[in-house]
Short mmCIF file of C-alpha atoms in Angstrom, two decimals:
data_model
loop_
_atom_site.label_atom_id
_atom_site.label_comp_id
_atom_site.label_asym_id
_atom_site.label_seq_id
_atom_site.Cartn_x
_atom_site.Cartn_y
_atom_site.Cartn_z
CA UNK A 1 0.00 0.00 0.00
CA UNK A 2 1.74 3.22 -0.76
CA UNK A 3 -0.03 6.05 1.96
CA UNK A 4 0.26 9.68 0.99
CA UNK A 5 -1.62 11.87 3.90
CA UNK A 6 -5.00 10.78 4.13
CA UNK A 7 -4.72 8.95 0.95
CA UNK A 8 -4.28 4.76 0.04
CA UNK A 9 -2.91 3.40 -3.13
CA UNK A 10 -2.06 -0.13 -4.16
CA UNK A 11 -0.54 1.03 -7.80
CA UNK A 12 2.78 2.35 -7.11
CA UNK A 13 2.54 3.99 -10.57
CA UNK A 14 1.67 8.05 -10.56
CA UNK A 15 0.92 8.71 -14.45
CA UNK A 16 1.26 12.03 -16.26
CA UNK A 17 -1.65 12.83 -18.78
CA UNK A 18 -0.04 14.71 -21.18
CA UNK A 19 1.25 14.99 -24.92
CA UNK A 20 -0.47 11.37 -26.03
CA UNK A 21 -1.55 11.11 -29.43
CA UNK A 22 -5.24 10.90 -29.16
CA UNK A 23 -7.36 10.53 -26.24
CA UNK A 24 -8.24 6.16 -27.45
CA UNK A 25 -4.56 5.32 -27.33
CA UNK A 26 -4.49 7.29 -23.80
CA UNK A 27 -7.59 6.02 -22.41
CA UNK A 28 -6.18 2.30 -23.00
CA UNK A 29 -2.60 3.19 -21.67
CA UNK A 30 -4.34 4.67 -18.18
CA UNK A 31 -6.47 1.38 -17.99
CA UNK A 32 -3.50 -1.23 -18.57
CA UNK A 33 -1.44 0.93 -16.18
CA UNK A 34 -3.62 0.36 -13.60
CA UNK A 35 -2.45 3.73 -11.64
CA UNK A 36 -4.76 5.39 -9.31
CA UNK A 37 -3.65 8.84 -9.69
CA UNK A 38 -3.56 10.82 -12.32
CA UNK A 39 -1.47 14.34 -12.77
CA UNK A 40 -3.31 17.38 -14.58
CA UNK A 41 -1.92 20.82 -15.18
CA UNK A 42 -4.67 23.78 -15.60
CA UNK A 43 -4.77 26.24 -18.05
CA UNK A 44 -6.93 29.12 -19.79
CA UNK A 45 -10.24 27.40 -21.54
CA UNK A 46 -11.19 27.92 -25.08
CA UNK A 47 -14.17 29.52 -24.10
CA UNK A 48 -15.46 29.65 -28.52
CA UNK A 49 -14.73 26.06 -28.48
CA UNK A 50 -17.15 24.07 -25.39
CA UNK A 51 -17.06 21.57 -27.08
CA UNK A 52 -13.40 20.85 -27.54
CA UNK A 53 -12.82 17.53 -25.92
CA UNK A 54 -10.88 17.25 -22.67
CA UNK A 55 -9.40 13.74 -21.15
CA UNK A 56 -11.04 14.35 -18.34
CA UNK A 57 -14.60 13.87 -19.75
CA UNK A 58 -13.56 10.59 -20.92
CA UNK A 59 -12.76 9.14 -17.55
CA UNK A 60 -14.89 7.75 -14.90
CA UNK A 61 -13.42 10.63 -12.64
CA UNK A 62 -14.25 8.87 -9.34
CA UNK A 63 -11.95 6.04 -9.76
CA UNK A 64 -8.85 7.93 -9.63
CA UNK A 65 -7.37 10.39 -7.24
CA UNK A 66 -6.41 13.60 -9.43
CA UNK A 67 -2.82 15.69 -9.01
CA UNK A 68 -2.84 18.39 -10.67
CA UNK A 69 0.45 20.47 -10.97
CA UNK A 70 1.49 23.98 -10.78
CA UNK A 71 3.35 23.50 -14.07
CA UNK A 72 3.89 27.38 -15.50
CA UNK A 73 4.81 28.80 -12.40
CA UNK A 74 8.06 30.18 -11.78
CA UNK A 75 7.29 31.79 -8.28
CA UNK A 76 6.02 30.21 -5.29
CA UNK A 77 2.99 32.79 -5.85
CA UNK A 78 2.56 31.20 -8.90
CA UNK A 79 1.92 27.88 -7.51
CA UNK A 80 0.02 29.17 -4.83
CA UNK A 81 -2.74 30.07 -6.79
CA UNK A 82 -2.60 27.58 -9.35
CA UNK A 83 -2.82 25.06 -6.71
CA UNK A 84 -6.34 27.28 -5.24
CA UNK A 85 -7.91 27.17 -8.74
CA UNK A 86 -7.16 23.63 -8.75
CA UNK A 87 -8.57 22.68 -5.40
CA UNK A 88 -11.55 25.13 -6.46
CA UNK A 89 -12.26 22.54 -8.84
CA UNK A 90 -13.74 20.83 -6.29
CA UNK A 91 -12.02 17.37 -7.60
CA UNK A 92 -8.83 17.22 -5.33
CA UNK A 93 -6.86 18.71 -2.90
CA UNK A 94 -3.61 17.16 -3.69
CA UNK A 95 -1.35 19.44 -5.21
CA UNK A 96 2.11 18.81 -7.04
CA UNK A 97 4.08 21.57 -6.44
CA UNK A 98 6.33 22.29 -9.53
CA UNK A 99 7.85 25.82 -9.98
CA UNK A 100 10.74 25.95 -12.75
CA UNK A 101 13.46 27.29 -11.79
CA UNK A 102 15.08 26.99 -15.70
CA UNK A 103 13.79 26.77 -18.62
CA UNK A 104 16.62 24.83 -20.45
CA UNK A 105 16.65 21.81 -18.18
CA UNK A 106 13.21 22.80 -16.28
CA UNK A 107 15.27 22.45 -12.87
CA UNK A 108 13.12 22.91 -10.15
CA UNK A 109 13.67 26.32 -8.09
CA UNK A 110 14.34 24.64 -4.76
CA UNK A 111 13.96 28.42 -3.08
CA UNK A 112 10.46 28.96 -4.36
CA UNK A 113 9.58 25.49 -4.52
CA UNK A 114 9.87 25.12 -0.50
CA UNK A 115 7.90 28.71 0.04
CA UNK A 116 5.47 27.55 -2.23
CA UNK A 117 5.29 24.12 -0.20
CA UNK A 118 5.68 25.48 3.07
CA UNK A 119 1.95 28.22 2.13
CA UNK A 120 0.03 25.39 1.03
CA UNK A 121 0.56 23.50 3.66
CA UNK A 122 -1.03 25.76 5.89
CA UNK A 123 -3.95 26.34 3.23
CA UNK A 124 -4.51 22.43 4.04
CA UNK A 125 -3.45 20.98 0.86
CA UNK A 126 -1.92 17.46 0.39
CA UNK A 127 1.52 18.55 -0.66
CA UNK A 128 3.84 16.41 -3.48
CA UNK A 129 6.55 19.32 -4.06
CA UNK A 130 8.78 17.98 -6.95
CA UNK A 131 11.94 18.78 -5.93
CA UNK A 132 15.61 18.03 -7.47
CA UNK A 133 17.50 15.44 -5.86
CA UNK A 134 19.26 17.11 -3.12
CA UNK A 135 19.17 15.28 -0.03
CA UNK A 136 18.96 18.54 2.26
CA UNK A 137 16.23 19.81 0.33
CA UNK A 138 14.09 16.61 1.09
CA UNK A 139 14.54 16.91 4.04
CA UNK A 140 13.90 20.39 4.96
CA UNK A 141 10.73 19.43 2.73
CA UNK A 142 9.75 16.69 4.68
CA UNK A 143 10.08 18.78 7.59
CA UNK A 144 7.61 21.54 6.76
CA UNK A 145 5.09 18.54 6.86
CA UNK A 146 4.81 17.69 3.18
CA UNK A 147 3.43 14.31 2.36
CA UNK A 148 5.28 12.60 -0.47
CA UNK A 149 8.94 14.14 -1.61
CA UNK A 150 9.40 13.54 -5.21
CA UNK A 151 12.81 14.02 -6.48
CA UNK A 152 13.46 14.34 -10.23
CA UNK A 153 15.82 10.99 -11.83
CA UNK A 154 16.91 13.44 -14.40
CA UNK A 155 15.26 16.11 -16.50
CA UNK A 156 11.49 16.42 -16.90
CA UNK A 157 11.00 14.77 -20.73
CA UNK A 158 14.93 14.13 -20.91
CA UNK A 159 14.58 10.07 -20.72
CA UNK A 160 17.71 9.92 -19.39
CA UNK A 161 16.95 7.80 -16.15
CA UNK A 162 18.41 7.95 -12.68
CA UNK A 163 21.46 10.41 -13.18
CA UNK A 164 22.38 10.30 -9.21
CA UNK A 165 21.19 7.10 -7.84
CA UNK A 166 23.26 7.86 -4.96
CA UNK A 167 21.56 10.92 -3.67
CA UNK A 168 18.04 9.12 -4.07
CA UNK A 169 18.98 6.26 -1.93
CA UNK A 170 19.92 8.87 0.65
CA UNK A 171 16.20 11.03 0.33
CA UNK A 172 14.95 7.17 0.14
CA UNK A 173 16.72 6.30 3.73
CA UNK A 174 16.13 9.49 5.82
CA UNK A 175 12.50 9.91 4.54
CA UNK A 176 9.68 8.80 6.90
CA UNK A 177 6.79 10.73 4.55
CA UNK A 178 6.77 8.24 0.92
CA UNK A 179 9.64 8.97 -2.33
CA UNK A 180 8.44 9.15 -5.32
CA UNK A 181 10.68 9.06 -8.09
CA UNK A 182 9.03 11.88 -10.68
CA UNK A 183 10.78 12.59 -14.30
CA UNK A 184 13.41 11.31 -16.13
CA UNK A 185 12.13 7.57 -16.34
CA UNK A 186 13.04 6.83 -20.22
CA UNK A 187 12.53 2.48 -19.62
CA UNK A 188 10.79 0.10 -17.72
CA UNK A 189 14.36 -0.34 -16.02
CA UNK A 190 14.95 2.88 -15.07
CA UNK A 191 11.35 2.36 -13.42
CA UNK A 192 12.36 -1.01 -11.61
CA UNK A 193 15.86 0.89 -10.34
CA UNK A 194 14.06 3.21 -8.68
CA UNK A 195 11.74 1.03 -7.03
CA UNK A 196 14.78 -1.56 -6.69
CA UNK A 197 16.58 1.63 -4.60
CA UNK A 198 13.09 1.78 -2.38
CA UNK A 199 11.45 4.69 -3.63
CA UNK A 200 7.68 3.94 -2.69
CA UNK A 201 6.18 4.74 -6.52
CA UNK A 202 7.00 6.23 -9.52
CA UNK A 203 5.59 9.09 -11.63
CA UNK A 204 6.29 8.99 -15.55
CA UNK A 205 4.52 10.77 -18.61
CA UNK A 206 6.40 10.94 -21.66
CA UNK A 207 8.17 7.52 -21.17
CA UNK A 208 4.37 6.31 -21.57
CA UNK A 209 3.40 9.44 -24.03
CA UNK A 210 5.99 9.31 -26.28
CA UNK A 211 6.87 5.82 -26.38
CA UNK A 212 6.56 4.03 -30.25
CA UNK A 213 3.15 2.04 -27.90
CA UNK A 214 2.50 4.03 -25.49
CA UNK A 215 -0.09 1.06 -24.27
CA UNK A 216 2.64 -1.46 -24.38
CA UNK A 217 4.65 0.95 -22.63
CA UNK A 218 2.46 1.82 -20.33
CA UNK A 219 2.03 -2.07 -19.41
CA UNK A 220 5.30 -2.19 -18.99
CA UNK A 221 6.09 0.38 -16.99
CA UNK A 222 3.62 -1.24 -14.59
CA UNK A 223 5.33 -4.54 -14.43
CA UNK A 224 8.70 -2.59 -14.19
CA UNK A 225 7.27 -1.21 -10.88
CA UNK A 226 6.50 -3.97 -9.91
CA UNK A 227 9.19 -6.20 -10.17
CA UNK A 228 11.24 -3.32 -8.85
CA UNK A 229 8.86 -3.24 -5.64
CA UNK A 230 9.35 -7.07 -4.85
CA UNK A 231 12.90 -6.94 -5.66
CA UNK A 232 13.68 -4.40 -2.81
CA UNK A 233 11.08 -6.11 -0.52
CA UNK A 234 12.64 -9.27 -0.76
CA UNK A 235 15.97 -7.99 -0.49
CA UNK A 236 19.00 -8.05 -2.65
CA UNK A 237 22.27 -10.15 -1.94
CA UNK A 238 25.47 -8.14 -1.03
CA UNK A 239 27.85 -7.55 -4.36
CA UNK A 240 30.58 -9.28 -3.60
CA UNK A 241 33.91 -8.89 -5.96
CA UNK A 242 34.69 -12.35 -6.74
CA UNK A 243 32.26 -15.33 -7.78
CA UNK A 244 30.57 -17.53 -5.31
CA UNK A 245 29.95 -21.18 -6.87
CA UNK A 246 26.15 -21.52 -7.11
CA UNK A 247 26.21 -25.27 -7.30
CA UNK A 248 28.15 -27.58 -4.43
CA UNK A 249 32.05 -27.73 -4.45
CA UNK A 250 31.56 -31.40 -3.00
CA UNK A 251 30.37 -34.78 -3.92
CA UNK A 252 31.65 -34.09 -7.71
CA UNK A 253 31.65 -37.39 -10.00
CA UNK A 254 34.84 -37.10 -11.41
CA UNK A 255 36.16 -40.43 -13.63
CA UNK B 1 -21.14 44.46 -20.56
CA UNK B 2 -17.47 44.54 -21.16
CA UNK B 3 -15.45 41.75 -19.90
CA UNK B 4 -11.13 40.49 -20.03
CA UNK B 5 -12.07 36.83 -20.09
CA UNK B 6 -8.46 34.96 -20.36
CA UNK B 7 -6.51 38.36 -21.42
CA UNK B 8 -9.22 39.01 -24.28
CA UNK B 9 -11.96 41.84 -24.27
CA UNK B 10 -15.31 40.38 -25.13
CA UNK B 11 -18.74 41.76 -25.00
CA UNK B 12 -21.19 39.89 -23.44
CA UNK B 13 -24.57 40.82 -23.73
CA UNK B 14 -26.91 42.22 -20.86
CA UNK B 15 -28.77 39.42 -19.82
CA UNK B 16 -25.57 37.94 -18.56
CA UNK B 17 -25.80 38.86 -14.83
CA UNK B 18 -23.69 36.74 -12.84
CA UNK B 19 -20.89 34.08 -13.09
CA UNK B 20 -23.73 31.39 -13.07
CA UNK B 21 -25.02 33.25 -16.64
CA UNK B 22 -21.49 33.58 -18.16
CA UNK B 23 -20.92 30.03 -18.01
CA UNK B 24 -24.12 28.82 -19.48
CA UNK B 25 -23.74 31.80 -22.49
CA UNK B 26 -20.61 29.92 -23.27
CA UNK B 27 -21.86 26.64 -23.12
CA UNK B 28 -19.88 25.23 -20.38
CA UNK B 29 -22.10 24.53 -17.97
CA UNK B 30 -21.36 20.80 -18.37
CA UNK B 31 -17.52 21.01 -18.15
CA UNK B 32 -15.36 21.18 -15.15
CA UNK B 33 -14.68 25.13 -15.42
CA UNK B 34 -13.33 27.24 -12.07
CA UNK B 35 -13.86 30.62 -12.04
CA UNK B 36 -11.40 33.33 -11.31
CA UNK B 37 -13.14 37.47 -10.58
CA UNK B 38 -10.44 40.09 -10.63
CA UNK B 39 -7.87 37.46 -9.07
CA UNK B 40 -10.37 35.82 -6.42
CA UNK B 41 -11.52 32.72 -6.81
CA UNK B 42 -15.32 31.72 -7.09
CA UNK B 43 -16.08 29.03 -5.64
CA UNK B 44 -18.91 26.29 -7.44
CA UNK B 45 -21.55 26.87 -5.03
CA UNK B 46 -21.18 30.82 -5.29
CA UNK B 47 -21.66 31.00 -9.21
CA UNK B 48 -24.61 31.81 -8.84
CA UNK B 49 -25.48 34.76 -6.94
CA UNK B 50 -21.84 36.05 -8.13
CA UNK B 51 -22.75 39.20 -9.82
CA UNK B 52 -20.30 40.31 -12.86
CA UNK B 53 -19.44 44.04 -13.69
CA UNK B 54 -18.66 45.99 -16.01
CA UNK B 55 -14.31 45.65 -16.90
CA UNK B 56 -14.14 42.75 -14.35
CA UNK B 57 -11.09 40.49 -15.09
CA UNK B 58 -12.46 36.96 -15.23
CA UNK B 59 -10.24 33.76 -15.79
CA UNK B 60 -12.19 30.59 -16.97
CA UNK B 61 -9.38 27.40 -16.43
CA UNK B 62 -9.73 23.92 -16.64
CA UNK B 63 -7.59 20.61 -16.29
CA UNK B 64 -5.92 19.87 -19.34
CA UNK B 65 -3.40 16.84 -20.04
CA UNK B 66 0.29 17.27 -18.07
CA UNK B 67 3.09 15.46 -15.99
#
């Protein structure tokens, strides 16, 4: 069960909703995923277009738990209110907290982002701030009371996987609130590493988005997590630097 | 009636009273739309008896697809 404030989950797998090629191919990606939660980011309406479809419509709504981003900001103020018109929704009250620090590698501004946590918090939000992964920042995260700390693998879009695998297993061990390992992921393995290292769940779009399948993908992705899950519950063996003979040394029929 | 809806000027005409009207002239009233007035939020059960005026700054969002 992966817990995040009042919230239960048995997916493991947080999926991003956007840049799929039509809304069939994403419809059966969500479903074969099996994820629970679902991230939105909110934006102006085409108010001479109502009837421009929306993913949204196409779901049955009350069987997932919605997380919409602040994705646009660049201040903690930002956020702050894109998180209020998003709880004003009247869908959700979990927020991920995402305020872009740079728009070449869409770095998270660790400054703002912590403000940004720290106000909606107190406005009695369930807080997810995406944060990069820097170990002190987790921390200082987790202390303000957030519920889930999700550090980046690499670069939102950039596919290049866990970068510092390192500094995650250090958020993973000194966290009591859940990890959750949020862009980057390029392949199911990247998925399964993270779990592997103990992160409690995953969150992935374009992996899923912009994959050749995105269903396959998607399906994947799932198993990736987990495999990755069981693997670190069950516990790995120590690396050792030499071989260990698998089969017994004695009792060999030699002629 | 004059209003900025999303950054654009648009006329709306005078039988559109309150937030409530806005949304059904538009057509919207079946979509998940929140409501921004001059930078404070409406909230769903205040649409209604929200009145609009003249210049007012409105913001119509929704949730669209994102990671």
């Amino acid at each position: 069960m992966l817990k995040i404030g009042s919230y239960e989950f048995s997916s493991r797998l947080l999926l991003g909703t956007g840049k799929y090629p039509d809304f069939d191919v994403q419809k059966e990606a969500v479903d074969v995923s099996e994820t629970e939660i679902l991230t939105f980011s909110v934006r102006r309406m085409n108010i001479f277009d109502a009837n421009q479809p929306n993913f949204l419509e196409k779901l049955d709504v009350g069987k997932y738990t919605l997380l919409p981003n602040t994705a646009g900001a660049k201040t903690a103020e930002e956020a702050v209110r894109i998180a209020k018109l998003a709880k004003a929704s009247g869908l959700c009250d979990m927020i991920k907290v995402e305020v872009i620090g740079c728009q070449k590698t869409l770095l998270p501004d660790p400054l703002e982002t912590l403000k940004a946590s720290e106000e909606l918090l107190k406005e009695g939000f369930t807080v997810l701030p995406y944060t990069s992964d820097d170990v002190l920042l987790a921390k200082r995260l987790e202390e303000l009371g957030c519920h889930a700390i999700m550090p980046g693998a690499s670069p939102i879009g950039s596919g290049q996987g866990i970068v510092n695998p390192l500094n995650l297993r250090f958020i993973i061990e000194q966290s009591t609130v859940p990890v959750i390992v949020d862009a980057g992921i390029g392949v199911p393995s990247d998925a399964a590493m993270a779990m592997e290292l103990g992160a409690d769940g995953v969150l992935l779009n374009t992996a899923v988005s912009g994959a050749k399948d995105p269903v396959k993908m998607a399906q994947a992705m799932k198993l990736a997590i987990e495999a990755g899950r069981l693997g670190f519950e069950a516990g790995r063996i120590p690396k050792k630097r030499y071989a260990t003979a698998s089969s017994p040394t004695e009792g060999m029929s030699v002629s | 009636m004059e209003l900025v809806i999303n950054g654009d000027k648009i006329d709306v005409p005078d039988t559109v009273e309150t937030v409530d009207n806005l949304i059904q002239h538009f057509g919207l009233s079946e979509k998940v739309v929140i409501v921004e007035q001059n930078q404070i939020i409406v909230e769903k059960g205040s649409h209604q008896e929200t009145k609009l005026c003249n210049g007012d700054k409105i913001e119509l969002v929704h949730f669209v697809g994102g990671g």
